[in-house]
Coordinates of C-alpha atoms and ligand atoms in Angstrom, one line a residue:
M1 CA -15.1 20.8 -35.7
P2 CA -13.2 20.2 -32.5
T3 CA -10.5 17.5 -32.7
P4 CA -11.7 14.7 -30.8
R5 CA -9.7 13.9 -27.6
P6 CA -7.3 11.1 -27.9
T7 CA -8.4 7.7 -26.5
Y8 CA -6.2 4.9 -24.9
D9 CA -6.0 1.0 -25.0
L10 CA -5.0 1.0 -21.2
V11 CA -6.2 3.3 -18.8
I12 CA -5.3 3.4 -15.0
A13 CA -7.6 4.9 -12.4
A14 CA -6.3 5.5 -9.2
N15 CA -7.2 8.0 -6.2
R16 CA -3.9 10.1 -7.0
L17 CA -2.3 11.0 -10.2
P18 CA 1.5 9.7 -10.3
V19 CA 2.8 13.1 -10.1
D20 CA 3.1 16.1 -7.5
K21 CA 3.0 19.7 -8.2
V22 CA 6.0 21.8 -7.8
V23 CA 5.7 25.7 -8.2
G24 CA 9.0 27.2 -8.9
D25 CA 10.4 30.5 -7.7
D26 CA 9.1 32.2 -10.7
G27 CA 5.8 30.7 -10.1
E28 CA 5.9 28.3 -13.1
V29 CA 4.2 25.1 -12.3
E30 CA 6.0 21.7 -12.8
W31 CA 5.1 18.2 -12.5
R32 CA 7.5 16.1 -10.9
R33 CA 6.9 12.1 -11.1
S34 CA 6.0 10.7 -7.6
P35 CA 8.4 7.6 -7.0
G36 CA 6.2 4.3 -6.3
G37 CA 5.8 1.0 -7.3
L38 CA 2.7 1.2 -9.3
V39 CA 4.1 4.0 -11.5
T40 CA 7.5 2.0 -12.4
A41 CA 5.4 -1.1 -13.0
M42 CA 3.1 0.9 -15.5
E43 CA 6.1 2.5 -17.2
S44 CA 7.3 -1.0 -18.1
V45 CA 3.9 -1.9 -19.4
M46 CA 3.2 1.6 -21.1
R47 CA 6.5 1.4 -22.9
S48 CA 4.9 -1.1 -25.3
Q49 CA 1.3 0.5 -25.3
P50 CA 0.5 4.0 -24.6
G51 CA -1.9 4.5 -21.7
A52 CA -3.7 7.1 -19.9
W53 CA -3.9 7.5 -16.0
V54 CA -7.1 9.2 -14.5
G55 CA -6.5 10.6 -11.0
W56 CA -6.8 13.5 -8.4
A57 CA -3.7 15.9 -9.0
G58 CA -3.7 16.7 -5.1
D59 CA -5.2 20.0 -4.8
A60 CA -8.6 20.9 -3.8
G61 CA -10.8 23.0 -6.5
E62 CA -10.6 23.1 -10.3
A63 CA -8.5 20.3 -11.8
P64 CA -5.7 21.1 -14.4
E65 CA -6.2 20.5 -18.0
P66 CA -5.2 16.8 -19.1
F67 CA -1.4 16.6 -20.1
D68 CA 1.2 14.3 -21.1
E69 CA 4.2 13.3 -19.0
D70 CA 7.0 11.1 -19.6
G71 CA 5.0 9.0 -22.3
I72 CA 1.6 8.8 -19.8
H73 CA -1.4 10.8 -20.5
L74 CA -2.5 12.1 -17.4
H75 CA -6.3 12.9 -17.0
P76 CA -6.8 15.0 -13.7
V77 CA -10.3 14.6 -11.8
P78 CA -11.4 17.5 -9.7
L79 CA -12.0 17.2 -6.1
S80 CA -13.7 19.8 -3.9
A81 CA -12.4 20.6 -0.4
E82 CA -15.4 19.2 1.0
E83 CA -14.9 16.0 -1.1
V84 CA -11.5 15.7 0.0
R85 CA -12.8 15.8 3.5
D86 CA -15.8 13.8 3.1
Y87 CA -14.7 11.1 0.2
Y88 CA -11.0 11.0 1.1
E89 CA -10.2 11.8 4.8
G90 CA -13.7 10.7 5.7
F91 CA -15.0 7.6 3.9
S92 CA -11.9 6.2 2.4
N93 CA -9.6 6.8 5.4
D94 CA -11.9 6.7 8.6
T95 CA -14.7 4.3 7.4
L96 CA -13.1 1.8 4.9
W97 CA -9.4 2.0 6.2
P98 CA -10.3 1.1 9.9
I99 CA -13.0 -1.7 8.7
Y100 CA -10.3 -3.3 6.1
H101 CA -7.8 -3.3 8.8
D102 CA -9.2 -5.5 11.6
V103 CA -10.9 -2.5 13.5
I104 CA -7.6 -1.5 15.3
V105 CA -9.4 1.8 15.8
P106 CA -13.2 2.0 15.4
A107 CA -14.8 2.9 12.0
T108 CA -16.6 6.2 11.7
F109 CA -19.9 6.2 9.9
H110 CA -21.5 9.2 8.2
R111 CA -24.0 9.3 5.6
E112 CA -22.7 12.4 3.8
W113 CA -19.3 10.7 3.5
W114 CA -21.1 7.9 1.6
S115 CA -22.9 10.1 -0.7
S116 CA -19.6 12.2 -1.4
Y117 CA -17.8 8.8 -2.0
Q118 CA -20.5 7.9 -4.5
A119 CA -20.4 11.2 -6.3
V120 CA -16.5 11.0 -6.5
N121 CA -16.7 7.4 -8.0
Q122 CA -19.2 8.5 -10.3
R123 CA -17.0 11.1 -11.7
F124 CA -13.9 8.9 -12.0
A125 CA -16.1 6.5 -13.9
E126 CA -17.1 9.3 -16.3
A127 CA -13.3 10.4 -16.6
V128 CA -12.5 6.7 -17.6
A129 CA -15.0 6.7 -19.9
E130 CA -13.9 9.5 -21.7
V131 CA -10.5 8.4 -22.2
A132 CA -10.8 4.6 -22.9
A133 CA -10.7 3.5 -26.3
E134 CA -13.2 1.0 -27.7
G135 CA -12.4 -2.3 -26.0
A136 CA -9.8 -0.9 -23.7
T137 CA -8.4 -2.4 -20.6
V138 CA -9.2 -0.5 -17.6
W139 CA -7.2 -1.1 -14.4
V140 CA -8.9 0.5 -11.3
Q141 CA -6.6 0.8 -8.0
D142 CA -7.7 0.4 -4.5
Y143 CA -10.3 0.9 -1.9
Q144 CA -11.2 4.5 -2.8
L145 CA -12.6 3.5 -5.9
Q146 CA -14.7 0.4 -5.3
L147 CA -17.9 1.8 -7.1
V148 CA -16.1 2.6 -10.6
P149 CA -16.2 -1.0 -11.8
T150 CA -20.2 -1.3 -12.1
L151 CA -20.5 2.5 -12.8
L152 CA -18.0 2.2 -15.8
R153 CA -19.5 -1.0 -17.1
K154 CA -23.0 0.9 -17.3
L155 CA -21.2 3.7 -19.2
R156 CA -18.9 1.4 -21.3
P157 CA -19.9 -2.3 -21.6
D158 CA -17.1 -2.7 -24.2
V159 CA -14.2 -2.3 -22.0
R160 CA -12.6 -5.0 -19.8
I161 CA -12.3 -3.7 -16.2
G162 CA -9.9 -4.9 -13.7
W163 CA -9.5 -3.8 -9.9
F164 CA -6.8 -4.4 -7.4
N165 CA -6.9 -3.9 -3.7
H166 CA -3.7 -2.6 -2.2
I167 CA -5.0 -3.3 1.4
P168 CA -6.4 -6.4 3.0
F169 CA -10.2 -7.4 2.2
P170 CA -11.7 -8.0 5.8
P171 CA -13.5 -11.3 7.1
V172 CA -17.1 -11.0 6.4
E173 CA -17.8 -10.4 10.1
L174 CA -16.0 -6.9 10.0
F175 CA -17.3 -6.0 6.4
A176 CA -20.7 -6.8 7.5
Q177 CA -20.6 -3.8 10.0
L178 CA -20.4 -1.5 6.8
P179 CA -24.0 0.0 6.2
W180 CA -23.1 0.2 2.6
R181 CA -21.8 -3.2 2.3
A182 CA -24.3 -4.6 -0.4
Q183 CA -23.6 -1.4 -2.7
L184 CA -20.0 -1.9 -2.2
L185 CA -19.9 -5.6 -3.2
E186 CA -21.9 -4.7 -6.0
G187 CA -19.8 -1.8 -7.2
L188 CA -16.9 -4.4 -7.5
L189 CA -18.6 -7.0 -9.2
G190 CA -18.8 -4.7 -12.2
A191 CA -15.1 -5.9 -12.8
D192 CA -14.0 -8.9 -14.9
F193 CA -11.3 -9.7 -12.5
L194 CA -10.4 -8.7 -8.9
G195 CA -6.9 -8.8 -7.6
F196 CA -6.0 -9.0 -3.9
Q197 CA -2.6 -9.2 -2.1
R198 CA -3.1 -12.6 -0.5
Q199 CA -5.5 -15.6 -1.0
A200 CA -7.3 -15.0 2.3
D201 CA -8.2 -11.6 1.0
A202 CA -9.7 -12.9 -2.3
R203 CA -11.4 -15.6 -0.2
N204 CA -13.0 -13.0 2.2
F205 CA -14.5 -11.1 -0.6
V206 CA -15.9 -14.4 -2.4
R207 CA -17.7 -15.3 1.1
A208 CA -18.8 -11.9 1.7
C209 CA -20.8 -11.9 -1.9
R210 CA -22.3 -15.5 -0.9
Q211 CA -23.0 -14.4 2.9
L212 CA -24.2 -10.9 2.1
L213 CA -25.4 -10.8 -1.2
G214 CA -26.7 -14.4 -1.6
A215 CA -24.6 -14.7 -4.7
Q216 CA -23.7 -18.1 -6.4
T217 CA -20.0 -18.8 -5.9
K218 CA -17.6 -21.4 -6.8
R219 CA -14.2 -21.5 -5.8
D220 CA -12.7 -18.2 -7.0
R221 CA -15.9 -17.2 -9.0
V222 CA -18.8 -15.1 -8.1
T223 CA -21.8 -15.2 -10.6
V224 CA -23.3 -11.8 -10.8
E225 CA -27.2 -12.0 -10.3
G226 CA -29.5 -11.2 -13.1
S227 CA -26.6 -12.1 -15.8
R228 CA -24.4 -15.0 -16.4
R229 CA -21.4 -13.0 -16.0
Q230 CA -18.6 -14.4 -13.7
V231 CA -16.3 -12.5 -11.8
R232 CA -12.7 -14.2 -10.7
A233 CA -11.2 -12.9 -7.5
A234 CA -7.5 -14.1 -7.0
A235 CA -4.3 -13.2 -5.2
I236 CA -1.7 -11.6 -7.2
P237 CA 0.7 -9.9 -4.7
I238 CA 2.2 -6.5 -5.5
S239 CA 6.1 -6.2 -5.2
V240 CA 8.9 -3.6 -5.7
D241 CA 11.3 -2.6 -8.7
F242 CA 14.0 -4.9 -7.6
Q243 CA 16.6 -4.1 -10.3
G244 CA 16.0 -0.3 -10.1
L245 CA 16.3 -0.1 -6.5
E246 CA 19.2 -2.4 -6.2
E247 CA 21.0 -0.1 -8.8
L248 CA 20.2 2.7 -6.6
A249 CA 21.6 0.8 -3.4
K250 CA 24.8 0.0 -5.1
R251 CA 25.6 3.6 -6.0
P252 CA 28.7 4.7 -4.5
D253 CA 27.3 7.4 -2.8
V254 CA 24.4 6.0 -1.5
M255 CA 26.8 3.2 0.2
A256 CA 29.0 6.1 1.4
R257 CA 25.8 7.7 3.0
A258 CA 25.1 4.5 4.8
R259 CA 28.5 4.3 6.3
E260 CA 28.0 8.1 7.4
I261 CA 24.8 7.4 8.9
R262 CA 26.2 4.9 11.1
A263 CA 29.2 7.2 12.1
S264 CA 26.8 9.9 13.0
L265 CA 25.2 7.6 15.4
G266 CA 28.2 6.8 16.9
D267 CA 29.0 3.5 15.0
P268 CA 26.5 1.2 17.1
E269 CA 27.1 -2.4 17.3
V270 CA 23.3 -2.8 16.2
L271 CA 21.5 -0.3 14.5
M272 CA 17.7 -1.1 14.3
L273 CA 15.4 0.7 11.9
G274 CA 11.7 1.3 11.5
V275 CA 10.2 3.1 8.3
D276 CA 6.5 3.4 8.4
R277 CA 3.7 5.9 7.4
L278 CA 2.5 7.1 10.9
D279 CA -0.1 5.0 10.8
Y280 CA -2.1 2.6 13.6
T281 CA -1.9 -0.4 11.4
K282 CA 2.2 -0.6 11.4
G283 CA 2.4 -1.5 15.0
I284 CA 4.7 1.3 15.9
R285 CA 3.6 1.6 19.4
H286 CA 4.0 -2.3 19.9
R287 CA 7.7 -2.2 18.5
L288 CA 8.6 0.8 20.8
K289 CA 7.2 -1.1 23.7
A290 CA 9.2 -4.3 23.1
Y291 CA 12.3 -2.1 22.5
E292 CA 11.5 -0.2 26.0
E293 CA 11.3 -3.3 27.9
L294 CA 14.6 -4.8 26.4
L295 CA 16.2 -1.6 27.3
S296 CA 14.8 -1.3 30.9
E297 CA 15.6 -5.0 31.5
R298 CA 19.3 -4.1 30.4
R299 CA 19.4 -7.0 27.8
I300 CA 20.3 -4.3 25.2
G301 CA 21.0 -0.6 25.5
P302 CA 22.6 2.4 23.9
P303 CA 25.2 3.2 22.9
E304 CA 25.8 -0.4 21.6
V305 CA 22.3 -0.6 20.2
T306 CA 20.1 1.9 19.1
L307 CA 17.0 2.4 17.0
V308 CA 16.1 4.9 14.4
Q309 CA 12.4 5.3 13.7
V310 CA 11.0 7.1 10.6
A311 CA 7.7 8.1 10.8
T312 CA 6.4 9.6 7.6
P313 CA 3.7 12.2 8.1
S314 CA 0.3 10.9 6.9
R315 CA -3.2 11.6 7.1
E316 CA -2.8 14.6 9.7
R317 CA -6.4 16.0 9.7
V318 CA -7.8 12.6 10.7
D319 CA -8.4 12.3 14.5
A320 CA -6.9 8.6 15.0
Y321 CA -3.7 9.8 13.4
R322 CA -3.5 13.1 15.3
L323 CA -4.0 10.9 18.5
L324 CA -1.5 8.2 17.4
R325 CA 1.2 10.7 16.8
G326 CA 0.9 12.2 20.2
E327 CA 1.2 8.9 21.8
I328 CA 4.1 7.8 19.8
E329 CA 6.1 11.1 20.6
Q330 CA 5.2 10.8 24.3
T331 CA 6.5 7.4 24.2
V332 CA 9.8 8.2 22.4
G333 CA 10.4 11.1 24.9
R334 CA 9.9 8.7 27.8
I335 CA 12.1 6.3 26.5
N336 CA 14.8 8.8 25.8
G337 CA 14.1 10.7 29.1
E338 CA 14.7 7.3 31.2
L339 CA 16.9 5.3 29.1
G340 CA 19.0 7.4 26.9
K341 CA 22.4 8.6 27.7
I342 CA 24.2 11.9 26.8
G343 CA 25.3 11.8 23.2
A344 CA 23.4 8.5 22.9
P345 CA 19.9 8.4 22.8
A346 CA 17.9 5.2 22.7
V347 CA 15.6 6.1 19.9
H348 CA 16.1 8.8 17.0
Y349 CA 12.7 9.6 16.0
L350 CA 12.1 11.4 12.7
H351 CA 8.8 12.7 11.5
H352 CA 9.8 13.6 8.0
S353 CA 9.8 11.8 4.8
Y354 CA 13.2 11.4 2.8
P355 CA 14.3 11.2 -0.6
R356 CA 14.7 7.4 -2.1
E357 CA 18.5 7.7 -2.0
E358 CA 18.5 8.5 1.7
M359 CA 15.9 5.7 2.4
A360 CA 18.2 3.3 0.5
A361 CA 21.1 4.3 2.5
L362 CA 19.2 3.7 5.6
F363 CA 18.2 0.3 4.7
Q364 CA 21.8 -0.5 4.0
A365 CA 22.9 0.9 7.3
A366 CA 20.6 -1.0 9.5
D367 CA 21.3 -4.4 11.0
V368 CA 17.6 -5.2 12.2
M369 CA 14.6 -3.9 10.4
L370 CA 11.6 -3.8 12.5
V371 CA 8.5 -4.4 10.2
T372 CA 5.7 -5.0 12.8
P373 CA 2.3 -4.3 11.4
L374 CA -0.9 -5.4 13.3
R375 CA -2.2 -5.6 9.7
D376 CA -0.9 -4.6 6.2
G377 CA -1.8 -5.5 2.8
M378 CA 1.7 -6.3 1.7
N379 CA 4.3 -3.8 3.1
L380 CA 6.8 -2.7 0.5
V381 CA 9.2 -1.5 3.0
A382 CA 10.0 -5.4 3.9
K383 CA 10.7 -6.0 0.1
E384 CA 12.5 -2.7 -0.3
Y385 CA 15.1 -3.7 2.6
V386 CA 16.0 -6.9 1.2
T387 CA 16.4 -5.5 -2.1
C388 CA 18.7 -2.9 -0.8
R389 CA 20.8 -5.6 1.0
H390 CA 22.9 -6.5 -1.8
D391 CA 25.8 -7.0 0.8
L392 CA 23.6 -10.0 2.4
G393 CA 24.0 -8.2 5.7
G394 CA 21.1 -7.3 8.0
A395 CA 18.0 -9.1 9.1
L396 CA 14.4 -8.7 8.7
V397 CA 11.9 -9.1 11.6
L398 CA 8.6 -9.2 9.9
S399 CA 5.0 -9.6 11.4
E400 CA 2.9 -12.4 10.2
F401 CA -0.1 -9.9 9.8
T402 CA 1.7 -8.5 6.5
G403 CA 1.0 -9.6 3.1
A404 CA 4.7 -9.8 2.7
W405 CA 5.1 -12.7 5.5
H406 CA 3.3 -15.0 3.2
E407 CA 6.1 -14.8 0.7
L408 CA 9.1 -14.0 3.1
H409 CA 8.7 -16.9 5.1
Q410 CA 12.5 -17.2 6.0
A411 CA 12.4 -13.7 7.8
F412 CA 12.2 -13.6 11.5
A413 CA 8.4 -13.8 12.0
C414 CA 6.7 -12.3 14.7
N415 CA 3.3 -11.5 16.2
P416 CA 3.5 -7.9 17.4
H417 CA 0.6 -8.2 19.8
D418 CA 2.9 -10.9 21.8
I419 CA 5.3 -8.4 23.3
E420 CA 7.4 -11.2 25.1
G421 CA 7.7 -12.9 21.7
L422 CA 8.5 -9.7 19.8
K423 CA 11.5 -9.2 22.3
Q424 CA 12.7 -12.7 21.9
T425 CA 12.4 -12.3 18.1
I426 CA 14.4 -9.1 18.1
L427 CA 17.1 -10.7 20.3
R428 CA 17.3 -13.8 17.9
A429 CA 17.7 -11.2 14.9
I430 CA 20.7 -9.7 16.8
N431 CA 22.4 -12.7 18.0
T432 CA 21.9 -15.1 15.1
P433 CA 25.3 -15.9 13.4
A434 CA 26.2 -13.6 10.4
K435 CA 26.5 -16.5 7.9
D436 CA 23.2 -17.8 9.0
K437 CA 21.7 -14.6 8.4
Q438 CA 23.2 -14.1 5.1
R439 CA 21.7 -17.5 4.2
I440 CA 18.4 -16.1 5.0
M441 CA 18.8 -12.6 3.2
K442 CA 20.1 -14.5 0.2
A443 CA 16.6 -16.6 0.0
L444 CA 14.5 -13.5 1.0
R445 CA 16.2 -11.7 -2.0
R446 CA 15.8 -14.2 -4.4
R447 CA 12.0 -14.4 -3.7
V448 CA 11.7 -10.6 -4.5
S449 CA 14.1 -10.4 -7.5
D450 CA 11.8 -13.4 -8.9
H451 CA 8.7 -11.7 -8.2
D452 CA 9.4 -8.0 -8.9
V453 CA 6.8 -5.3 -9.7
Q454 CA 7.1 -5.5 -13.2
R455 CA 6.1 -9.3 -13.0
W456 CA 3.3 -8.3 -11.0
A457 CA 1.6 -5.9 -13.6
A458 CA 2.3 -8.3 -16.2
R459 CA 0.5 -11.3 -14.5
Y460 CA -2.3 -8.9 -13.2
L461 CA -2.8 -7.7 -17.0
A462 CA -2.9 -11.4 -18.3
A463 CA -5.2 -12.5 -15.5
L464 CA -7.5 -9.6 -16.5
A465 CA -7.3 -10.4 -20.3
A466 CA -7.9 -14.1 -19.3
A467 CA -10.9 -13.6 -17.0
P468 CA -13.6 -15.9 -17.4
E469 CA -16.2 -13.9 -19.2
L470 CA -16.8 -11.8 -22.0
P471 CA -20.2 -11.1 -22.1
Q472 CA -21.9 -14.2 -23.4
P473 CA -24.7 -14.3 -26.1
E474 CA -28.0 -14.8 -24.7
P475 CA -29.3 -18.3 -25.6
R476 CA -31.6 -18.3 -28.2
N477 CA -35.2 -19.6 -27.7
Ligands
LIG501 C1 -0.5 0.5 1.0 C2 -0.7 -0.7 1.7 C3 0.8 -2.1 0.2 C4 7.7 5.7 3.3 N1 8.4 6.9 3.8 C5 9.1 7.2 2.9 C6 8.9 6.7 1.6 N2 8.2 5.7 2.1 C7 7.8 4.6 1.0 C8 8.3 3.4 1.4 C9 7.3 2.4 0.7 C10 5.9 3.1 0.7 O1 6.3 4.5 1.1 C11 4.9 2.6 1.6 O2 4.5 1.5 1.5 P1 3.8 0.2 2.4 O3 3.7 -0.8 1.4 O4 4.9 0.1 3.3 O5 2.6 0.9 2.9 P2 1.5 1.9 2.7 O6 1.6 3.3 2.5 O7 0.3 1.5 3.7 O8 0.8 1.3 1.3 C12 0.6 -1.6 1.8 C13 1.1 -0.9 -0.6 O9 -0.1 0.1 -0.5 C14 1.4 -1.1 -2.0 O10 0.3 -2.0 -2.4 O11 2.1 -2.7 0.4 O12 0.2 -2.9 2.5 O13 -1.1 -0.3 3.0 O14 7.5 2.1 -0.8 O15 9.5 3.0 0.9 N3 9.5 7.0 0.7 C15 10.5 7.9 0.6 N4 10.6 8.6 1.5 C16 9.9 8.4 2.9 O16 10.0 9.2 3.7 N5 10.9 8.2 -0.6

């Protein structure tokens, strides 16, 4: 008889596994843990309770066999090249992503993409059902897997199911555009507990259920039609590994690198920094426009002031991202061409991704961190910046349209659509006296250290465990 596969009391399902494939010179395949808040948080949770992670390994075609890595059982789900195109780049990133981010660019609707999304969600649900132990806790992540809760409940009514949305949940007026809006809501209502970044996101979800499904709702609860089950929707904002990142930022080599970065930029009086995935939600164009105007009005200028913009490559096969990259690179070229000086460009634009050490050094080198999204579920960069500023230096300019702003009120708040206002805020962030900035930074750091990613995971799992409903016995006649 074949030995039965092991099963786990805690199962995470996310689009990606937390590892990247590395092929050595000898052709040997190795898996390297991809750094990220979710993995770090899970490590702390899985130390006390062994767990499994179900997700795509990153290459189209056949999936590798399940394997264990650093105490986590990894269970790869295969995606074909067509599914990467239709489920991932298509439905997830070109249908849902724009709708969930205020339609900054128009959403694209294709019925084939939806079919692919359904098929992949079914496959994830089956994979989870296979590895989950009797009565396990299953934590589904993000907008790519919104049908999994109900599909899984059908396969495994014994498990407890949570879902967390890393991105915003849109107002019903925007969500209603989706031709598959009812199926998405019904997919989510298979969960016991739904977690969101902001209270407004949770409220948007509850309102969508009321208006689009005619569901009964009361405060943060939705009653599922045809059963007596209640689903709770509430805000549990994500965070960063404060302790781990602060330790990294305190390393002498990282601090030396921060000084080296400043020196190689000509030791400017004010170094401004932007770090984003190259995404239209991040407000990079608005930031560059404000900066360009400040330069052309001669209110600031190189070499005294300079801007480093790291734009990490992202979703390069989706049209809107290709277009955005072209626009940003043209703008950077124009700003440098018109307003830069020999040896002192106005913008240092970097379209790469960097190791964590380099990011921590950049954060420490920057006097002003520009976080100006038009819409962002949380924005971890804002929290990482303050975590790295153990010297209490620096100033955070933060858009009101990020989840982070709801926790980091002391930051220099901005509305990135208001270019004049954004310019004023940047100038304020530069000119506020150092001791006031230190006081602000201290308060920001306290918030993040008290609410780190480990606490986020613990709070989420406690809320899931306490979710209102274990299936209630039917009343007897
Ligand atoms: C989604 C939501 C929510 C970036 N470039 C490099 C690099 N990064 C790291 C950052 C940060 C992460 O990537 C980006 O996280 P964000 O939160 O800023 O944004 P999204 O990627 O859009 O994430 C967002 C998040 O999920 C979590 O729930 O906050 O709202 O959209 O950690 O530091 N890291 C390294 N090199 C780079 O070049 N090492």
